[in-house]
Amino acid sequence: MSSVLPPDNHVHTQWSWDAPGEASMTRSCEQALAVGVPAVAFTDHLDFTVGTEGDRIIAEHIDPRPYPRMHVLDVSGYLAGVQECRRRYPDLRILTGAEIGEAHLWAASAQAVVARAGFDRILGSLHAIPYDGKLTAADQLFRRMPAGEVMRLYFAELLRLVEGSDIFQVLAHLDFPRRMWPRTGPPYDEQAFEAEIRAVLRALAAGGRVLEVNTKSPLASAELLGWWRDCGGTAVSFGSDAHQPWRVGDRFKLAVDVVEAVGFRAGRDRFDFWRR
Ligand SMILES: [Zn+2]
Ligand SMILES: [Zn+2]
């Protein structure tokens, strides 16, 4: 049993477009110190609503269909907030970062922001899938087709994301649509998607990248982490995906137990990814 908690590499603040009223960068720092995570990465959403030249979403004429509330990250305001927190909480390691949605479709837009901001941690995420000419949120797909088909579409697009973008280091919430899995009908059966999941994991490992264990999603099974190890994966990142300060470091002890059971350990120092 390890007594050291890993860094929380996936935390949202008031700078995310979907932030609830209680979101707060300073409160999140206080929570990190209270629960004993040694570092946090503030990975606010970097999503785009309008494409630019060089974005696949333009070349392929995909309708971005953003959520009405969606807006692009205010990088200057966000970075100023991080500077202020580093000054106020010198005992906490605070990393800058971003969670980029569908980076393979927004390559030019994303690259322009990343070049300017110089983030420490970049998470790659798939929240929406091109379907019927529109970028469609995963939850909406469950209303259109059997749940298993949604997962197959999702993993196929996730492979395109991993193979089509190297702007991110960590792949976030690998099975994101599970959060919206229908309550009626059969339960989620991970083994039914083993081939699709392994294809994603192989591509991720081939690029020397990192798999996230997301503690907001249903927790990764030891079996899935075993597939990651078998596919050549060497590093794991822990992320609470907190949008409220109280969730920073949430369920990390449980996640650590699962990750350790598969043979991953704390890295070179307490701020590092966990490795094997
Ligand atoms: Zn996400
Ligand atoms: Zn997130």
Short mmCIF file of C-alpha atoms and ligand atoms in Angstrom, two decimals:
data_model
loop_
_atom_site.label_atom_id
_atom_site.label_comp_id
_atom_site.label_asym_id
_atom_site.label_seq_id
_atom_site.Cartn_x
_atom_site.Cartn_y
_atom_site.Cartn_z
CA MET A 1 0.00 0.00 0.00
CA SER A 2 1.29 3.40 -0.95
CA SER A 3 0.85 6.30 1.45
CA VAL A 4 1.60 8.92 -1.20
CA LEU A 5 -1.28 10.24 -3.25
CA PRO A 6 -0.57 11.06 -6.89
CA PRO A 7 -0.99 14.53 -8.43
CA ASP A 8 -4.48 15.44 -9.58
CA ASN A 9 -3.79 16.12 -13.25
CA HIS A 10 -7.36 16.98 -14.27
CA VAL A 11 -9.07 19.84 -12.42
CA HIS A 12 -11.48 22.46 -13.77
CA THR A 13 -11.97 25.97 -12.39
CA GLN A 14 -14.14 29.01 -13.01
CA TRP A 15 -12.28 29.44 -16.32
CA SER A 16 -14.03 26.39 -17.87
CA TRP A 17 -17.09 27.22 -19.98
CA ASP A 18 -19.15 24.58 -18.16
CA ALA A 19 -18.05 25.68 -14.67
CA PRO A 20 -20.75 25.67 -12.00
CA GLY A 21 -21.11 28.68 -9.68
CA GLU A 22 -18.99 27.13 -6.93
CA ALA A 23 -15.99 26.49 -9.23
CA SER A 24 -12.90 28.22 -7.84
CA MET A 25 -9.21 27.92 -8.53
CA THR A 26 -8.23 29.12 -5.07
CA ARG A 27 -10.68 26.80 -3.28
CA SER A 28 -9.37 23.91 -5.40
CA CYS A 29 -5.83 24.66 -4.18
CA GLU A 30 -7.04 24.63 -0.57
CA GLN A 31 -8.78 21.31 -1.14
CA ALA A 32 -5.63 19.81 -2.72
CA LEU A 33 -3.61 20.81 0.34
CA ALA A 34 -6.31 19.47 2.68
CA VAL A 35 -6.53 16.03 1.04
CA GLY A 36 -2.79 15.71 0.46
CA VAL A 37 -2.37 15.59 -3.29
CA PRO A 38 1.11 17.00 -4.00
CA ALA A 39 0.22 18.80 -7.22
CA VAL A 40 -2.74 19.90 -9.30
CA ALA A 41 -2.97 20.65 -13.00
CA PHE A 42 -5.69 23.14 -13.87
CA THR A 43 -6.90 21.66 -17.15
CA ASP A 44 -9.73 23.97 -18.10
CA HIS A 45 -11.67 23.16 -21.25
CA LEU A 46 -10.15 24.33 -24.51
CA ASP A 47 -13.03 23.86 -26.95
CA PHE A 48 -13.68 25.66 -30.18
CA THR A 49 -16.92 26.76 -31.80
CA VAL A 50 -15.67 28.16 -35.10
CA GLY A 51 -12.99 26.50 -37.21
CA THR A 52 -10.02 28.04 -38.92
CA GLU A 53 -7.99 27.07 -41.98
CA GLY A 54 -6.09 23.87 -41.21
CA ASP A 55 -8.85 22.43 -39.02
CA ARG A 56 -10.31 19.15 -40.29
CA ILE A 57 -13.72 20.26 -39.13
CA ILE A 58 -13.62 22.89 -41.91
CA ALA A 59 -12.06 20.64 -44.57
CA GLU A 60 -14.66 17.93 -43.96
CA HIS A 61 -17.59 20.34 -43.68
CA ILE A 62 -18.62 19.05 -40.26
CA ASP A 63 -21.13 21.27 -38.46
CA PRO A 64 -19.52 22.07 -35.07
CA ARG A 65 -22.93 22.32 -33.30
CA PRO A 66 -21.45 23.76 -30.09
CA TYR A 67 -23.34 23.90 -26.85
CA PRO A 68 -24.86 27.38 -26.63
CA ARG A 69 -22.80 28.16 -23.51
CA MET A 70 -19.51 27.04 -25.05
CA HIS A 71 -16.82 29.71 -25.39
CA VAL A 72 -13.08 29.63 -25.94
CA LEU A 73 -10.80 29.74 -22.91
CA ASP A 74 -9.66 33.20 -21.79
CA VAL A 75 -5.99 32.22 -21.71
CA SER A 76 -4.69 35.49 -20.23
CA GLY A 77 -7.23 35.53 -17.40
CA TYR A 78 -6.63 31.85 -16.70
CA LEU A 79 -2.82 32.23 -16.58
CA ALA A 80 -3.10 35.25 -14.28
CA GLY A 81 -5.25 33.13 -11.95
CA VAL A 82 -2.59 30.40 -11.86
CA GLN A 83 0.13 32.95 -11.06
CA GLU A 84 -1.94 34.29 -8.18
CA CYS A 85 -2.50 30.77 -6.80
CA ARG A 86 1.20 29.92 -7.05
CA ARG A 87 1.91 33.04 -4.96
CA ARG A 88 -0.78 32.22 -2.38
CA TYR A 89 -0.07 28.47 -2.06
CA PRO A 90 3.71 27.98 -2.31
CA ASP A 91 3.47 24.49 -0.75
CA LEU A 92 1.39 23.18 -3.64
CA ARG A 93 2.85 22.39 -7.06
CA ILE A 94 0.48 24.00 -9.57
CA LEU A 95 0.68 23.09 -13.25
CA THR A 96 -0.96 24.95 -16.10
CA GLY A 97 -2.91 22.88 -18.56
CA ALA A 98 -5.89 22.39 -20.81
CA GLU A 99 -8.34 19.67 -21.73
CA ILE A 100 -8.68 19.91 -25.50
CA GLY A 101 -11.88 18.48 -26.99
CA GLU A 102 -11.64 16.68 -30.36
CA ALA A 103 -8.10 17.99 -31.00
CA HIS A 104 -7.85 15.99 -34.26
CA LEU A 105 -10.66 18.10 -35.75
CA TRP A 106 -9.34 21.45 -34.47
CA ALA A 107 -5.58 21.03 -35.01
CA ALA A 108 -4.78 24.54 -36.25
CA SER A 109 -7.03 26.29 -33.72
CA ALA A 110 -5.60 24.24 -30.86
CA GLN A 111 -1.98 24.66 -31.96
CA ALA A 112 -2.36 28.46 -32.06
CA VAL A 113 -3.55 28.60 -28.44
CA VAL A 114 -1.06 26.03 -27.13
CA ALA A 115 1.87 27.86 -28.76
CA ARG A 116 0.84 31.05 -26.98
CA ALA A 117 0.01 29.55 -23.58
CA GLY A 118 2.78 26.95 -23.19
CA PHE A 119 0.73 24.60 -21.00
CA ASP A 120 2.47 22.09 -18.68
CA ARG A 121 -0.21 19.36 -19.04
CA ILE A 122 -2.42 18.81 -22.06
CA LEU A 123 -5.25 16.30 -21.92
CA GLY A 124 -6.85 14.92 -25.07
CA SER A 125 -10.58 14.28 -24.85
CA LEU A 126 -13.40 13.11 -27.04
CA HIS A 127 -16.77 14.45 -25.89
CA ALA A 128 -18.49 14.55 -29.28
CA ILE A 129 -18.38 12.53 -32.49
CA PRO A 130 -18.98 13.54 -36.12
CA TYR A 131 -22.29 11.90 -36.95
CA ASP A 132 -24.63 12.68 -39.81
CA GLY A 133 -22.49 15.70 -40.73
CA LYS A 134 -22.63 17.21 -37.24
CA LEU A 135 -20.32 17.10 -34.26
CA THR A 136 -22.72 15.29 -31.93
CA ALA A 137 -22.44 15.08 -28.15
CA ALA A 138 -22.05 11.53 -26.87
CA ASP A 139 -25.20 11.74 -24.72
CA GLN A 140 -27.33 12.61 -27.76
CA LEU A 141 -26.16 9.49 -29.61
CA PHE A 142 -27.77 7.21 -27.03
CA ARG A 143 -31.17 8.52 -28.19
CA ARG A 144 -30.41 7.56 -31.79
CA MET A 145 -28.95 4.05 -31.69
CA PRO A 146 -28.35 1.03 -29.43
CA ALA A 147 -25.95 1.80 -26.59
CA GLY A 148 -23.34 -0.70 -27.79
CA GLU A 149 -23.24 1.02 -31.15
CA VAL A 150 -22.56 4.36 -29.45
CA MET A 151 -19.52 2.86 -27.74
CA ARG A 152 -18.24 1.36 -31.03
CA LEU A 153 -18.58 4.74 -32.78
CA TYR A 154 -16.87 6.35 -29.81
CA PHE A 155 -13.87 4.02 -29.71
CA ALA A 156 -13.43 4.27 -33.50
CA GLU A 157 -13.33 8.08 -33.29
CA LEU A 158 -11.10 7.90 -30.21
CA LEU A 159 -8.58 5.94 -32.30
CA ARG A 160 -8.74 8.71 -34.92
CA LEU A 161 -8.09 11.25 -32.18
CA VAL A 162 -5.02 9.40 -30.85
CA GLU A 163 -3.64 8.72 -34.33
CA GLY A 164 -4.60 12.14 -35.69
CA SER A 165 -3.28 14.46 -32.99
CA ASP A 166 -0.06 14.57 -31.00
CA ILE A 167 -0.81 17.85 -29.25
CA PHE A 168 -1.85 16.08 -26.04
CA GLN A 169 0.17 13.92 -23.67
CA VAL A 170 -2.59 12.30 -21.61
CA LEU A 171 -5.72 10.60 -22.96
CA ALA A 172 -8.60 11.57 -20.66
CA HIS A 173 -11.62 9.44 -19.70
CA LEU A 174 -11.16 6.63 -22.24
CA ASP A 175 -14.79 5.44 -22.01
CA PHE A 176 -16.49 8.80 -21.49
CA PRO A 177 -19.97 7.81 -22.81
CA ARG A 178 -20.26 5.25 -20.00
CA ARG A 179 -21.20 8.19 -17.80
CA MET A 180 -24.43 8.44 -19.81
CA TRP A 181 -24.98 4.68 -20.26
CA PRO A 182 -28.78 4.11 -20.29
CA ARG A 183 -30.24 2.89 -17.00
CA THR A 184 -32.74 0.78 -18.87
CA GLY A 185 -31.42 -2.20 -20.83
CA PRO A 186 -28.33 -4.33 -20.29
CA PRO A 187 -25.42 -3.15 -18.11
CA TYR A 188 -22.17 -1.94 -19.68
CA ASP A 189 -20.02 -4.93 -20.71
CA GLU A 190 -16.40 -3.84 -21.03
CA GLN A 191 -15.22 -7.14 -22.51
CA ALA A 192 -17.56 -6.68 -25.48
CA PHE A 193 -15.33 -3.75 -26.53
CA GLU A 194 -11.95 -5.28 -25.73
CA ALA A 195 -10.73 -5.25 -29.35
CA GLU A 196 -11.72 -1.61 -29.89
CA ILE A 197 -10.23 -0.51 -26.56
CA ARG A 198 -6.98 -2.38 -27.19
CA ALA A 199 -6.61 -0.69 -30.59
CA VAL A 200 -6.81 2.72 -28.88
CA LEU A 201 -4.40 1.65 -26.12
CA ARG A 202 -1.86 0.30 -28.63
CA ALA A 203 -1.87 3.59 -30.55
CA LEU A 204 -1.51 5.58 -27.33
CA ALA A 205 1.37 3.42 -26.08
CA ALA A 206 3.11 3.59 -29.47
CA GLY A 207 3.33 7.36 -29.06
CA GLY A 208 4.76 7.02 -25.53
CA ARG A 209 1.72 8.69 -24.09
CA VAL A 210 -0.17 8.39 -20.83
CA LEU A 211 -3.55 6.85 -19.92
CA GLU A 212 -5.72 8.72 -17.43
CA VAL A 213 -7.58 7.03 -14.60
CA ASN A 214 -10.55 9.36 -14.27
CA THR A 215 -12.31 9.22 -10.89
CA LYS A 216 -15.48 11.00 -12.06
CA SER A 217 -16.19 8.23 -14.60
CA PRO A 218 -16.93 4.68 -13.45
CA LEU A 219 -13.49 3.69 -12.13
CA ALA A 220 -11.16 1.89 -14.56
CA SER A 221 -11.13 -1.84 -13.95
CA ALA A 222 -7.93 -3.70 -13.14
CA GLU A 223 -8.64 -5.70 -16.29
CA LEU A 224 -8.63 -2.59 -18.50
CA LEU A 225 -5.41 -1.35 -16.89
CA GLY A 226 -3.98 -4.79 -17.55
CA TRP A 227 -4.80 -4.31 -21.24
CA TRP A 228 -2.95 -0.97 -21.06
CA ARG A 229 0.10 -2.74 -19.61
CA ASP A 230 -0.14 -5.57 -22.21
CA CYS A 231 -0.37 -3.04 -25.04
CA GLY A 232 2.91 -1.43 -23.94
CA GLY A 233 1.52 1.36 -21.76
CA THR A 234 4.08 2.51 -19.21
CA ALA A 235 2.46 5.49 -17.46
CA VAL A 236 -0.82 6.37 -15.76
CA SER A 237 -2.18 9.80 -14.81
CA PHE A 238 -4.80 10.33 -12.11
CA GLY A 239 -7.55 12.88 -12.67
CA SER A 240 -10.59 13.78 -10.57
CA ASP A 241 -12.12 15.82 -13.41
CA ALA A 242 -13.37 18.06 -10.59
CA HIS A 243 -15.57 20.97 -11.62
CA GLN A 244 -16.33 21.69 -7.94
CA PRO A 245 -13.45 22.27 -5.48
CA TRP A 246 -14.61 19.55 -3.06
CA ARG A 247 -13.99 16.88 -5.73
CA VAL A 248 -10.21 17.53 -6.05
CA GLY A 249 -8.47 14.23 -5.28
CA ASP A 250 -11.84 12.48 -4.97
CA ARG A 251 -11.66 8.63 -4.84
CA PHE A 252 -7.87 8.74 -5.32
CA LYS A 253 -7.15 6.14 -2.62
CA LEU A 254 -9.42 3.67 -4.37
CA ALA A 255 -7.89 4.49 -7.77
CA VAL A 256 -4.37 4.05 -6.35
CA ASP A 257 -5.32 0.57 -5.09
CA VAL A 258 -6.48 -0.50 -8.56
CA VAL A 259 -3.47 1.01 -10.34
CA GLU A 260 -1.01 -0.57 -7.87
CA ALA A 261 -2.70 -3.95 -8.27
CA VAL A 262 -1.73 -3.86 -11.95
CA GLY A 263 1.91 -3.07 -11.17
CA PHE A 264 2.18 0.69 -11.61
CA ARG A 265 3.97 2.68 -8.90
CA ALA A 266 4.71 6.30 -8.01
CA GLY A 267 7.19 7.73 -10.54
CA ARG A 268 10.58 9.37 -10.20
CA ASP A 269 9.19 11.92 -7.78
CA ARG A 270 5.81 12.61 -6.23
CA PHE A 271 4.87 15.03 -9.02
CA ASP A 272 5.46 12.48 -11.79
CA PHE A 273 3.01 10.13 -13.51
CA TRP A 274 2.80 6.62 -12.08
CA ARG A 275 4.90 4.15 -13.99
CA ARG A 276 5.86 0.51 -14.29
ZN ZN B 1 -13.80 15.73 -20.39
ZN ZN B 2 -12.56 17.44 -17.67
#
